[in-house]
Amino acid sequence: MFYYFPDNYMWSSAFNLALMAGGSLGEMHRWLAPLRDGEPEPEAWGKAWAGMAGQQEEQAEKDLQAGLRRSAGLRYLRASVYHASGERQIAPGPEKTASYRAALDAFEKAVELAPLNVERIEVPSPDGVLPGYLIPARTAEPAPVVIFYGGFDVTKEILYGFVEEEFVRRGITCLVMDSPGVGEPLRLRNVPSRPDYEVPTGAVIDYLETRADVDADRIGVMGISLGGYYAPRSAAFEPRIKACAAWGGIWDWGATWEKRWATRSKTVSVPWFQLPWVMGTDTMEAGLERVRQWTLVDVLPKLTQPLLIVHGENDRQVAVEDAHKAYEAAGSADKTLRIFTVAEGGAEHCQTDEPDPARQLIADWFAQRFGTLPAQS
């Protein structure tokens, strides 16, 4: 992995994640270089990313004054990535909320000005409204759709940056979602995660079935990082899902967290506050107790749809052995395990070190299952 911050996995992984979502190396380096030496200071981290985003927003307004709407929109898109990247490391509170709202506002301006091929949708569910962005395929006929879930700390705006129009180019609509424990439900309404993710997924599918532009017989689900639990769990109990991809294999996430906490692991993506916050508990101890429910050990044998698991050989957040266990346990007749190696690149958690081969692989895999190849431009 590229350690932009020497000996600091958390900050370096966040740096790589921002690049993966569409950040600019030069812009990021200009603001983050002063933080590379010395002890990490969370306050300095938030200020650097806010300054980075603010500079792009200022430049975007100048572009608008010159009549350059698309240029302004793309600057706002990067500003959204920068606001979100800073927010991930800030503990829950007013500063975090302000940073998150700034990311939402910048993304909304990018959608309007660039413009982006997205439609904001809101799904009624037992957990309240679940917001998402539909990235519609450019086809005359109803298109297959892939629901894309984030995981422990990635929101729908960042998910958009991960895939943009790769599914669209293959004739597939993609729906990037904020769901329980993620994005707006967690940050604006304090809705924690839940182990039975087939419940929100069922609500999303109910919504998709009302759309004339969606082929309800070809609905897939994928998830990145902890989404590698959400997607297979959903598919195992929701027969309307026809294909499932885990961008990062999960086996027993509770056991993973017990090990992380016991060793005070240095290879976590965000500070320790994240677990009790996502779990909806007041203490770390309660969070560790609740997270034991997030296991696929007894779930994966029930999954029978086509399954793709993509993992990194050198994943230091979730052991590669977990991906192998998940693959072996899955009940699918059509199942694929793709391990990216150190030699070829993409060996880190969710391929943040070299994401494009994994992104293309996943989109192609769904296109093959849904019969939308050859690729469309």
mmCIF file of C-alpha atoms in Angstrom:
data_model
loop_
_atom_site.group_PDB
_atom_site.id
_atom_site.type_symbol
_atom_site.label_atom_id
_atom_site.label_comp_id
_atom_site.label_asym_id
_atom_site.label_seq_id
_atom_site.Cartn_x
_atom_site.Cartn_y
_atom_site.Cartn_z
ATOM 1 C CA MET A 1 0.000 0.000 0.000
ATOM 2 C CA PHE A 2 1.115 3.562 -0.665
ATOM 3 C CA TYR A 3 1.911 4.986 2.766
ATOM 4 C CA TYR A 4 1.488 8.698 2.131
ATOM 5 C CA PHE A 5 1.670 9.115 5.914
ATOM 6 C CA PRO A 6 4.691 7.076 7.067
ATOM 7 C CA ASP A 7 3.767 4.392 9.619
ATOM 8 C CA ASN A 8 0.131 5.579 9.753
ATOM 9 C CA TYR A 9 -2.158 2.972 8.213
ATOM 10 C CA MET A 10 -5.412 4.719 9.104
ATOM 11 C CA TRP A 11 -4.557 8.036 7.473
ATOM 12 C CA SER A 12 -2.783 6.437 4.521
ATOM 13 C CA SER A 13 -5.736 4.156 3.781
ATOM 14 C CA ALA A 14 -8.018 7.211 3.919
ATOM 15 C CA PHE A 15 -5.716 8.979 1.467
ATOM 16 C CA ASN A 16 -5.891 6.034 -0.939
ATOM 17 C CA LEU A 17 -9.650 5.793 -0.544
ATOM 18 C CA ALA A 18 -10.043 9.451 -1.527
ATOM 19 C CA LEU A 19 -7.956 8.827 -4.649
ATOM 20 C CA MET A 20 -10.139 5.817 -5.437
ATOM 21 C CA ALA A 21 -13.246 8.012 -5.192
ATOM 22 C CA GLY A 22 -11.881 10.607 -7.615
ATOM 23 C CA GLY A 23 -9.639 12.866 -5.558
ATOM 24 C CA SER A 24 -6.681 14.620 -7.178
ATOM 25 C CA LEU A 25 -3.200 13.716 -5.953
ATOM 26 C CA GLY A 26 -1.878 17.246 -6.390
ATOM 27 C CA GLU A 27 -4.755 18.880 -4.530
ATOM 28 C CA MET A 28 -4.505 16.395 -1.698
ATOM 29 C CA HIS A 29 -0.733 16.681 -1.409
ATOM 30 C CA ARG A 30 -0.901 20.480 -1.287
ATOM 31 C CA TRP A 31 -3.021 20.398 1.858
ATOM 32 C CA LEU A 32 -1.832 17.223 3.556
ATOM 33 C CA ALA A 33 1.947 17.462 3.149
ATOM 34 C CA PRO A 34 2.345 19.481 6.387
ATOM 35 C CA LEU A 35 0.740 16.584 8.305
ATOM 36 C CA ARG A 36 3.186 13.914 7.145
ATOM 37 C CA ASP A 37 5.727 14.478 9.914
ATOM 38 C CA GLY A 38 5.140 14.225 13.635
ATOM 39 C CA GLU A 39 2.308 12.755 15.677
ATOM 40 C CA PRO A 40 -1.162 12.592 14.061
ATOM 41 C CA GLU A 41 -3.460 15.391 15.206
ATOM 42 C CA PRO A 42 -7.152 14.729 14.464
ATOM 43 C CA GLU A 43 -7.955 18.443 14.586
ATOM 44 C CA ALA A 44 -5.325 19.177 11.941
ATOM 45 C CA TRP A 45 -6.710 16.355 9.784
ATOM 46 C CA GLY A 46 -10.213 17.835 9.714
ATOM 47 C CA LYS A 47 -8.948 21.338 9.002
ATOM 48 C CA ALA A 48 -6.743 20.169 6.122
ATOM 49 C CA TRP A 49 -9.545 18.340 4.328
ATOM 50 C CA ALA A 50 -11.988 21.202 4.945
ATOM 51 C CA GLY A 51 -9.457 23.649 3.512
ATOM 52 C CA MET A 52 -8.883 21.394 0.528
ATOM 53 C CA ALA A 53 -12.626 21.198 -0.156
ATOM 54 C CA GLY A 54 -13.108 24.909 0.419
ATOM 55 C CA GLN A 55 -10.444 25.793 -2.116
ATOM 56 C CA GLN A 56 -12.190 23.712 -4.765
ATOM 57 C CA GLU A 57 -15.523 25.322 -3.939
ATOM 58 C CA GLU A 58 -14.000 28.780 -4.292
ATOM 59 C CA GLN A 59 -12.535 27.852 -7.655
ATOM 60 C CA ALA A 60 -15.871 26.363 -8.696
ATOM 61 C CA GLU A 61 -17.606 29.665 -8.042
ATOM 62 C CA LYS A 62 -15.033 31.415 -10.239
ATOM 63 C CA ASP A 63 -15.696 28.850 -12.956
ATOM 64 C CA LEU A 64 -19.409 29.582 -12.675
ATOM 65 C CA GLN A 65 -18.827 33.296 -13.030
ATOM 66 C CA ALA A 66 -16.956 32.533 -16.240
ATOM 67 C CA GLY A 67 -19.846 30.375 -17.483
ATOM 68 C CA LEU A 68 -17.943 27.081 -17.039
ATOM 69 C CA ARG A 69 -20.647 24.962 -15.445
ATOM 70 C CA ARG A 70 -19.133 21.523 -16.040
ATOM 71 C CA SER A 71 -15.740 22.582 -14.713
ATOM 72 C CA ALA A 72 -17.466 23.978 -11.630
ATOM 73 C CA GLY A 73 -19.482 20.792 -11.186
ATOM 74 C CA LEU A 74 -16.425 18.566 -11.275
ATOM 75 C CA ARG A 75 -14.691 20.764 -8.711
ATOM 76 C CA TYR A 76 -17.721 20.387 -6.452
ATOM 77 C CA LEU A 77 -17.568 16.629 -6.955
ATOM 78 C CA ARG A 78 -13.999 16.534 -5.668
ATOM 79 C CA ALA A 79 -14.930 18.903 -2.853
ATOM 80 C CA SER A 80 -17.580 16.387 -1.780
ATOM 81 C CA VAL A 81 -14.939 13.637 -1.670
ATOM 82 C CA TYR A 82 -12.663 15.857 0.434
ATOM 83 C CA HIS A 83 -15.371 16.856 2.901
ATOM 84 C CA ALA A 84 -16.357 13.185 3.279
ATOM 85 C CA SER A 85 -12.739 12.072 3.703
ATOM 86 C CA GLY A 86 -12.211 14.527 6.534
ATOM 87 C CA GLU A 87 -15.524 13.654 8.173
ATOM 88 C CA ARG A 88 -14.693 9.940 8.462
ATOM 89 C CA GLN A 89 -12.023 10.620 11.101
ATOM 90 C CA ILE A 90 -14.048 13.097 13.195
ATOM 91 C CA ALA A 91 -15.934 11.823 16.245
ATOM 92 C CA PRO A 92 -19.736 12.205 16.273
ATOM 93 C CA GLY A 93 -20.754 15.737 17.168
ATOM 94 C CA PRO A 94 -21.480 19.147 15.615
ATOM 95 C CA GLU A 95 -18.192 19.320 13.683
ATOM 96 C CA LYS A 96 -18.778 15.922 12.111
ATOM 97 C CA THR A 97 -22.354 16.798 11.175
ATOM 98 C CA ALA A 98 -21.270 20.091 9.589
ATOM 99 C CA SER A 99 -18.564 18.330 7.592
ATOM 100 C CA TYR A 100 -21.011 15.681 6.418
ATOM 101 C CA ARG A 101 -23.635 18.219 5.380
ATOM 102 C CA ALA A 102 -20.939 20.072 3.437
ATOM 103 C CA ALA A 103 -20.196 16.847 1.542
ATOM 104 C CA LEU A 104 -23.890 16.426 0.715
ATOM 105 C CA ASP A 105 -24.227 20.032 -0.446
ATOM 106 C CA ALA A 106 -21.155 19.820 -2.663
ATOM 107 C CA PHE A 107 -22.362 16.589 -4.240
ATOM 108 C CA GLU A 108 -25.784 18.117 -4.921
ATOM 109 C CA LYS A 109 -24.110 21.027 -6.727
ATOM 110 C CA ALA A 110 -22.002 18.588 -8.744
ATOM 111 C CA VAL A 111 -25.137 16.716 -9.833
ATOM 112 C CA GLU A 112 -26.706 19.975 -10.995
ATOM 113 C CA LEU A 113 -23.721 21.574 -12.668
ATOM 114 C CA ALA A 114 -21.597 18.801 -14.191
ATOM 115 C CA PRO A 115 -24.276 17.410 -14.622
ATOM 116 C CA LEU A 116 -24.034 13.878 -13.251
ATOM 117 C CA ASN A 117 -26.199 11.054 -14.549
ATOM 118 C CA VAL A 118 -27.852 10.432 -11.184
ATOM 119 C CA GLU A 119 -31.327 10.607 -9.709
ATOM 120 C CA ARG A 120 -31.785 10.933 -5.962
ATOM 121 C CA ILE A 121 -34.327 8.419 -4.710
ATOM 122 C CA GLU A 122 -35.833 7.804 -1.275
ATOM 123 C CA VAL A 123 -36.992 4.356 -0.218
ATOM 124 C CA PRO A 124 -39.555 3.924 2.578
ATOM 125 C CA SER A 125 -38.409 1.205 4.985
ATOM 126 C CA PRO A 126 -38.880 -0.017 8.568
ATOM 127 C CA ASP A 127 -35.842 2.129 9.442
ATOM 128 C CA GLY A 128 -37.322 5.246 7.894
ATOM 129 C CA VAL A 129 -36.400 6.742 4.556
ATOM 130 C CA LEU A 130 -33.288 5.260 2.948
ATOM 131 C CA PRO A 131 -31.753 7.640 0.382
ATOM 132 C CA GLY A 132 -29.772 6.633 -2.654
ATOM 133 C CA TYR A 133 -28.578 7.735 -6.064
ATOM 134 C CA LEU A 134 -29.832 5.859 -9.096
ATOM 135 C CA ILE A 135 -27.311 5.855 -11.954
ATOM 136 C CA PRO A 136 -29.596 4.845 -14.837
ATOM 137 C CA ALA A 137 -28.498 2.762 -17.803
ATOM 138 C CA ARG A 138 -28.973 4.495 -21.143
ATOM 139 C CA THR A 139 -31.233 1.869 -22.666
ATOM 140 C CA ALA A 140 -34.694 2.014 -24.186
ATOM 141 C CA GLU A 141 -35.776 -1.200 -22.478
ATOM 142 C CA PRO A 142 -36.042 -1.859 -18.737
ATOM 143 C CA ALA A 143 -32.501 -2.440 -17.477
ATOM 144 C CA PRO A 144 -31.094 -4.789 -14.860
ATOM 145 C CA VAL A 145 -30.012 -3.045 -11.683
ATOM 146 C CA VAL A 146 -27.290 -3.617 -9.085
ATOM 147 C CA ILE A 147 -27.842 -2.307 -5.551
ATOM 148 C CA PHE A 148 -24.498 -1.129 -4.159
ATOM 149 C CA TYR A 149 -24.003 -0.933 -0.377
ATOM 150 C CA GLY A 150 -21.169 0.740 1.488
ATOM 151 C CA GLY A 151 -19.865 -0.695 4.701
ATOM 152 C CA PHE A 152 -18.476 0.580 7.963
ATOM 153 C CA ASP A 153 -17.576 4.132 6.987
ATOM 154 C CA VAL A 154 -18.287 4.839 3.288
ATOM 155 C CA THR A 155 -21.318 6.832 2.112
ATOM 156 C CA LYS A 156 -23.282 6.839 -1.139
ATOM 157 C CA GLU A 157 -21.413 9.886 -2.446
ATOM 158 C CA ILE A 158 -18.125 8.000 -2.145
ATOM 159 C CA LEU A 159 -19.727 4.876 -3.659
ATOM 160 C CA TYR A 160 -20.647 6.948 -6.706
ATOM 161 C CA GLY A 161 -16.986 7.895 -7.083
ATOM 162 C CA PHE A 162 -15.987 4.221 -6.930
ATOM 163 C CA VAL A 163 -18.169 3.135 -9.848
ATOM 164 C CA GLU A 164 -19.382 6.274 -11.686
ATOM 165 C CA GLU A 165 -20.741 4.862 -14.977
ATOM 166 C CA GLU A 166 -18.958 1.505 -15.233
ATOM 167 C CA PHE A 167 -22.259 -0.340 -14.850
ATOM 168 C CA VAL A 168 -24.030 2.080 -17.189
ATOM 169 C CA ARG A 169 -21.448 1.328 -19.901
ATOM 170 C CA ARG A 170 -22.492 -2.306 -19.623
ATOM 171 C CA GLY A 171 -26.214 -1.629 -19.888
ATOM 172 C CA ILE A 172 -26.862 -1.937 -16.129
ATOM 173 C CA THR A 173 -28.412 0.591 -13.767
ATOM 174 C CA CYS A 174 -26.620 0.999 -10.439
ATOM 175 C CA LEU A 175 -28.225 2.162 -7.214
ATOM 176 C CA VAL A 176 -25.752 3.423 -4.593
ATOM 177 C CA MET A 177 -27.421 3.423 -1.190
ATOM 178 C CA ASP A 178 -27.236 4.864 2.282
ATOM 179 C CA SER A 179 -28.736 2.229 4.544
ATOM 180 C CA PRO A 180 -28.995 1.445 8.284
ATOM 181 C CA GLY A 181 -25.685 2.280 9.954
ATOM 182 C CA VAL A 182 -24.467 4.206 6.913
ATOM 183 C CA GLY A 183 -24.580 7.755 5.555
ATOM 184 C CA GLU A 184 -27.674 9.857 6.127
ATOM 185 C CA PRO A 185 -29.638 7.350 8.262
ATOM 186 C CA LEU A 186 -26.750 7.110 10.743
ATOM 187 C CA ARG A 187 -25.409 10.640 10.571
ATOM 188 C CA LEU A 188 -28.644 12.616 10.434
ATOM 189 C CA ARG A 189 -31.140 10.290 12.163
ATOM 190 C CA ASN A 190 -29.020 8.046 14.427
ATOM 191 C CA VAL A 191 -30.226 4.846 12.740
ATOM 192 C CA PRO A 192 -27.671 2.121 13.568
ATOM 193 C CA SER A 193 -26.861 -0.938 11.513
ATOM 194 C CA ARG A 194 -28.774 -4.184 11.814
ATOM 195 C CA PRO A 195 -27.690 -7.795 11.231
ATOM 196 C CA ASP A 196 -30.800 -8.777 9.207
ATOM 197 C CA TYR A 197 -29.966 -6.671 6.152
ATOM 198 C CA GLU A 198 -32.509 -8.519 4.038
ATOM 199 C CA VAL A 199 -35.086 -6.219 5.654
ATOM 200 C CA PRO A 200 -33.821 -2.924 4.168
ATOM 201 C CA THR A 201 -32.876 -4.763 0.987
ATOM 202 C CA GLY A 202 -36.426 -6.027 0.655
ATOM 203 C CA ALA A 203 -37.679 -2.458 0.959
ATOM 204 C CA VAL A 204 -35.246 -1.322 -1.749
ATOM 205 C CA ILE A 205 -36.417 -4.080 -4.077
ATOM 206 C CA ASP A 206 -40.074 -3.210 -3.375
ATOM 207 C CA TYR A 207 -39.237 0.301 -4.576
ATOM 208 C CA LEU A 208 -37.349 -0.889 -7.653
ATOM 209 C CA GLU A 209 -40.282 -3.056 -8.675
ATOM 210 C CA THR A 210 -42.400 0.106 -9.036
ATOM 211 C CA ARG A 211 -40.086 1.569 -11.697
ATOM 212 C CA ALA A 212 -40.855 0.993 -15.362
ATOM 213 C CA ASP A 213 -37.176 1.494 -16.281
ATOM 214 C CA VAL A 214 -35.994 -1.426 -14.108
ATOM 215 C CA ASP A 215 -36.075 -5.110 -15.033
ATOM 216 C CA ALA A 216 -37.240 -6.589 -11.744
ATOM 217 C CA ASP A 217 -36.202 -10.077 -12.862
ATOM 218 C CA ARG A 218 -32.553 -9.001 -12.995
ATOM 219 C CA ILE A 219 -31.700 -7.397 -9.648
ATOM 220 C CA GLY A 220 -28.250 -7.832 -8.184
ATOM 221 C CA VAL A 221 -26.633 -6.681 -4.962
ATOM 222 C CA MET A 222 -23.047 -5.866 -4.096
ATOM 223 C CA GLY A 223 -21.276 -4.388 -1.118
ATOM 224 C CA ILE A 224 -17.798 -3.111 -0.360
ATOM 225 C CA SER A 225 -15.877 -3.816 2.866
ATOM 226 C CA LEU A 226 -18.557 -4.481 5.540
ATOM 227 C CA GLY A 227 -20.910 -4.427 2.562
ATOM 228 C CA GLY A 228 -19.363 -7.846 1.958
ATOM 229 C CA TYR A 229 -21.595 -8.906 4.847
ATOM 230 C CA TYR A 230 -24.646 -6.834 3.888
ATOM 231 C CA ALA A 231 -24.856 -8.105 0.296
ATOM 232 C CA PRO A 232 -24.484 -11.877 0.894
ATOM 233 C CA ARG A 233 -26.748 -11.722 3.943
ATOM 234 C CA SER A 234 -29.387 -9.989 1.814
ATOM 235 C CA ALA A 235 -29.075 -12.486 -1.029
ATOM 236 C CA ALA A 236 -29.324 -15.490 1.285
ATOM 237 C CA PHE A 237 -32.779 -14.420 2.499
ATOM 238 C CA GLU A 238 -34.119 -12.416 -0.459
ATOM 239 C CA PRO A 239 -34.908 -14.627 -3.479
ATOM 240 C CA ARG A 240 -35.617 -11.641 -5.726
ATOM 241 C CA ILE A 241 -31.851 -11.053 -5.860
ATOM 242 C CA LYS A 242 -30.385 -12.878 -8.846
ATOM 243 C CA ALA A 243 -26.635 -12.258 -8.354
ATOM 244 C CA CYS A 244 -24.382 -11.095 -5.516
ATOM 245 C CA ALA A 245 -20.872 -9.678 -5.268
ATOM 246 C CA ALA A 246 -18.799 -9.077 -2.130
ATOM 247 C CA TRP A 247 -16.071 -6.492 -2.724
ATOM 248 C CA GLY A 248 -14.180 -7.768 0.286
ATOM 249 C CA GLY A 249 -15.028 -11.123 1.815
ATOM 250 C CA ILE A 250 -16.578 -11.221 5.286
ATOM 251 C CA TRP A 251 -16.876 -14.384 7.372
ATOM 252 C CA ASP A 252 -17.316 -13.597 11.066
ATOM 253 C CA TRP A 253 -17.095 -9.847 11.566
ATOM 254 C CA GLY A 254 -17.646 -10.104 15.293
ATOM 255 C CA ALA A 255 -14.561 -12.303 15.638
ATOM 256 C CA THR A 256 -12.619 -9.853 13.478
ATOM 257 C CA TRP A 257 -13.563 -7.033 15.844
ATOM 258 C CA GLU A 258 -12.713 -8.998 18.962
ATOM 259 C CA LYS A 259 -9.207 -9.521 17.578
ATOM 260 C CA ARG A 260 -8.867 -5.877 16.528
ATOM 261 C CA TRP A 261 -9.818 -4.593 19.956
ATOM 262 C CA ALA A 262 -7.798 -7.144 21.920
ATOM 263 C CA THR A 263 -4.634 -6.242 19.996
ATOM 264 C CA ARG A 264 -5.516 -2.531 19.616
ATOM 265 C CA SER A 265 -4.814 -3.032 15.924
ATOM 266 C CA LYS A 266 -3.054 -0.259 14.023
ATOM 267 C CA THR A 267 -4.676 -1.364 10.743
ATOM 268 C CA VAL A 268 -8.201 -0.072 11.191
ATOM 269 C CA SER A 269 -9.705 2.434 8.761
ATOM 270 C CA VAL A 270 -11.289 4.837 11.254
ATOM 271 C CA PRO A 271 -10.971 5.556 15.004
ATOM 272 C CA TRP A 272 -12.458 3.266 17.630
ATOM 273 C CA PHE A 273 -15.569 5.425 18.103
ATOM 274 C CA GLN A 274 -16.946 4.018 14.867
ATOM 275 C CA LEU A 275 -17.980 0.592 16.178
ATOM 276 C CA PRO A 276 -20.318 1.640 19.026
ATOM 277 C CA TRP A 277 -21.668 4.428 16.808
ATOM 278 C CA VAL A 278 -22.559 2.055 13.945
ATOM 279 C CA MET A 279 -23.829 -0.590 16.355
ATOM 280 C CA GLY A 280 -25.997 1.937 18.209
ATOM 281 C CA THR A 281 -24.428 1.283 21.614
ATOM 282 C CA ASP A 282 -23.081 3.584 24.302
ATOM 283 C CA THR A 283 -19.840 1.726 24.987
ATOM 284 C CA MET A 284 -17.204 -0.252 23.154
ATOM 285 C CA GLU A 285 -17.968 -3.285 25.284
ATOM 286 C CA ALA A 286 -21.636 -3.213 24.271
ATOM 287 C CA GLY A 287 -20.635 -2.680 20.652
ATOM 288 C CA LEU A 288 -18.376 -5.743 20.754
ATOM 289 C CA GLU A 289 -21.229 -7.782 22.211
ATOM 290 C CA ARG A 290 -23.702 -6.655 19.561
ATOM 291 C CA VAL A 291 -21.352 -7.092 16.599
ATOM 292 C CA ARG A 292 -21.204 -10.833 17.262
ATOM 293 C CA GLN A 293 -24.456 -11.072 15.304
ATOM 294 C CA TRP A 294 -22.684 -9.939 12.131
ATOM 295 C CA THR A 295 -21.590 -13.397 11.009
ATOM 296 C CA LEU A 296 -22.083 -15.317 7.770
ATOM 297 C CA VAL A 297 -21.006 -18.673 9.191
ATOM 298 C CA ASP A 298 -24.547 -20.091 9.218
ATOM 299 C CA VAL A 299 -25.857 -17.786 6.471
ATOM 300 C CA LEU A 300 -23.691 -18.498 3.436
ATOM 301 C CA PRO A 301 -24.822 -22.125 3.006
ATOM 302 C CA LYS A 302 -28.298 -20.663 2.373
ATOM 303 C CA LEU A 303 -27.024 -18.439 -0.464
ATOM 304 C CA THR A 304 -27.640 -20.119 -3.830
ATOM 305 C CA GLN A 305 -27.439 -17.256 -6.354
ATOM 306 C CA PRO A 306 -24.297 -16.640 -8.424
ATOM 307 C CA LEU A 307 -21.661 -15.221 -6.058
ATOM 308 C CA LEU A 308 -18.449 -13.278 -6.629
ATOM 309 C CA ILE A 309 -16.001 -12.600 -3.778
ATOM 310 C CA VAL A 310 -13.118 -10.207 -4.446
ATOM 311 C CA HIS A 311 -10.375 -9.895 -1.844
ATOM 312 C CA GLY A 312 -6.787 -8.764 -1.435
ATOM 313 C CA GLU A 313 -3.936 -11.111 -0.583
ATOM 314 C CA ASN A 314 -2.484 -8.530 1.810
ATOM 315 C CA ASP A 315 -5.747 -7.228 3.284
ATOM 316 C CA ARG A 316 -4.783 -6.059 6.768
ATOM 317 C CA GLN A 317 -8.320 -5.253 7.916
ATOM 318 C CA VAL A 318 -10.021 -8.556 7.078
ATOM 319 C CA ALA A 319 -7.821 -11.643 6.739
ATOM 320 C CA VAL A 320 -7.706 -13.307 3.335
ATOM 321 C CA GLU A 321 -8.537 -16.574 5.083
ATOM 322 C CA ASP A 322 -12.009 -15.176 5.779
ATOM 323 C CA ALA A 323 -12.642 -14.824 2.060
ATOM 324 C CA HIS A 324 -11.629 -18.435 1.505
ATOM 325 C CA LYS A 325 -13.942 -19.599 4.303
ATOM 326 C CA ALA A 326 -16.832 -17.575 2.871
ATOM 327 C CA TYR A 327 -16.262 -19.021 -0.589
ATOM 328 C CA GLU A 328 -16.124 -22.608 0.646
ATOM 329 C CA ALA A 329 -19.288 -22.202 2.734
ATOM 330 C CA ALA A 330 -21.425 -20.552 0.048
ATOM 331 C CA GLY A 331 -24.185 -22.754 -1.335
ATOM 332 C CA SER A 332 -23.958 -21.232 -4.821
ATOM 333 C CA ALA A 333 -23.274 -23.550 -7.733
ATOM 334 C CA ASP A 334 -21.881 -20.560 -9.652
ATOM 335 C CA LYS A 335 -19.319 -19.006 -7.333
ATOM 336 C CA THR A 336 -16.019 -17.252 -7.938
ATOM 337 C CA LEU A 337 -13.262 -16.194 -5.560
ATOM 338 C CA ARG A 338 -10.789 -13.670 -6.982
ATOM 339 C CA ILE A 339 -7.757 -12.913 -4.824
ATOM 340 C CA PHE A 340 -5.614 -9.991 -6.005
ATOM 341 C CA THR A 341 -1.958 -10.627 -5.201
ATOM 342 C CA VAL A 342 0.860 -8.375 -4.085
ATOM 343 C CA ALA A 343 2.702 -9.049 -7.325
ATOM 344 C CA GLU A 344 -0.147 -7.880 -9.555
ATOM 345 C CA GLY A 345 -1.465 -5.091 -7.313
ATOM 346 C CA GLY A 346 -4.819 -4.667 -5.623
ATOM 347 C CA ALA A 347 -3.708 -6.765 -2.660
ATOM 348 C CA GLU A 348 -4.893 -4.316 0.016
ATOM 349 C CA HIS A 349 -8.330 -3.971 1.596
ATOM 350 C CA CYS A 350 -10.931 -3.685 -1.189
ATOM 351 C CA GLN A 351 -8.126 -2.974 -3.689
ATOM 352 C CA THR A 352 -7.730 0.631 -2.546
ATOM 353 C CA ASP A 353 -4.103 0.433 -3.679
ATOM 354 C CA GLU A 354 -5.108 -0.392 -7.295
ATOM 355 C CA PRO A 355 -8.906 -0.346 -7.580
ATOM 356 C CA ASP A 356 -9.652 -0.261 -11.301
ATOM 357 C CA PRO A 357 -9.054 -3.956 -12.144
ATOM 358 C CA ALA A 358 -11.458 -4.975 -9.363
ATOM 359 C CA ARG A 359 -14.018 -2.365 -10.441
ATOM 360 C CA GLN A 360 -13.935 -3.636 -14.035
ATOM 361 C CA LEU A 361 -14.038 -7.275 -12.942
ATOM 362 C CA ILE A 362 -17.146 -6.764 -10.814
ATOM 363 C CA ALA A 363 -19.029 -4.796 -13.488
ATOM 364 C CA ASP A 364 -18.120 -7.386 -16.147
ATOM 365 C CA TRP A 365 -19.181 -10.247 -13.871
ATOM 366 C CA PHE A 366 -22.656 -8.756 -13.399
ATOM 367 C CA ALA A 367 -22.917 -7.992 -17.121
ATOM 368 C CA GLN A 368 -22.161 -11.628 -17.909
ATOM 369 C CA ARG A 369 -24.812 -12.873 -15.467
ATOM 370 C CA PHE A 370 -27.402 -10.373 -16.698
ATOM 371 C CA GLY A 371 -26.646 -10.830 -20.390
ATOM 372 C CA THR A 372 -25.744 -7.210 -21.156
ATOM 373 C CA LEU A 373 -22.368 -7.781 -22.831
ATOM 374 C CA PRO A 374 -20.889 -6.571 -25.118
ATOM 375 C CA ALA A 375 -20.115 -3.315 -23.334
ATOM 376 C CA GLN A 376 -21.977 -0.173 -24.327
ATOM 377 C CA SER A 377 -20.329 3.217 -24.652
#
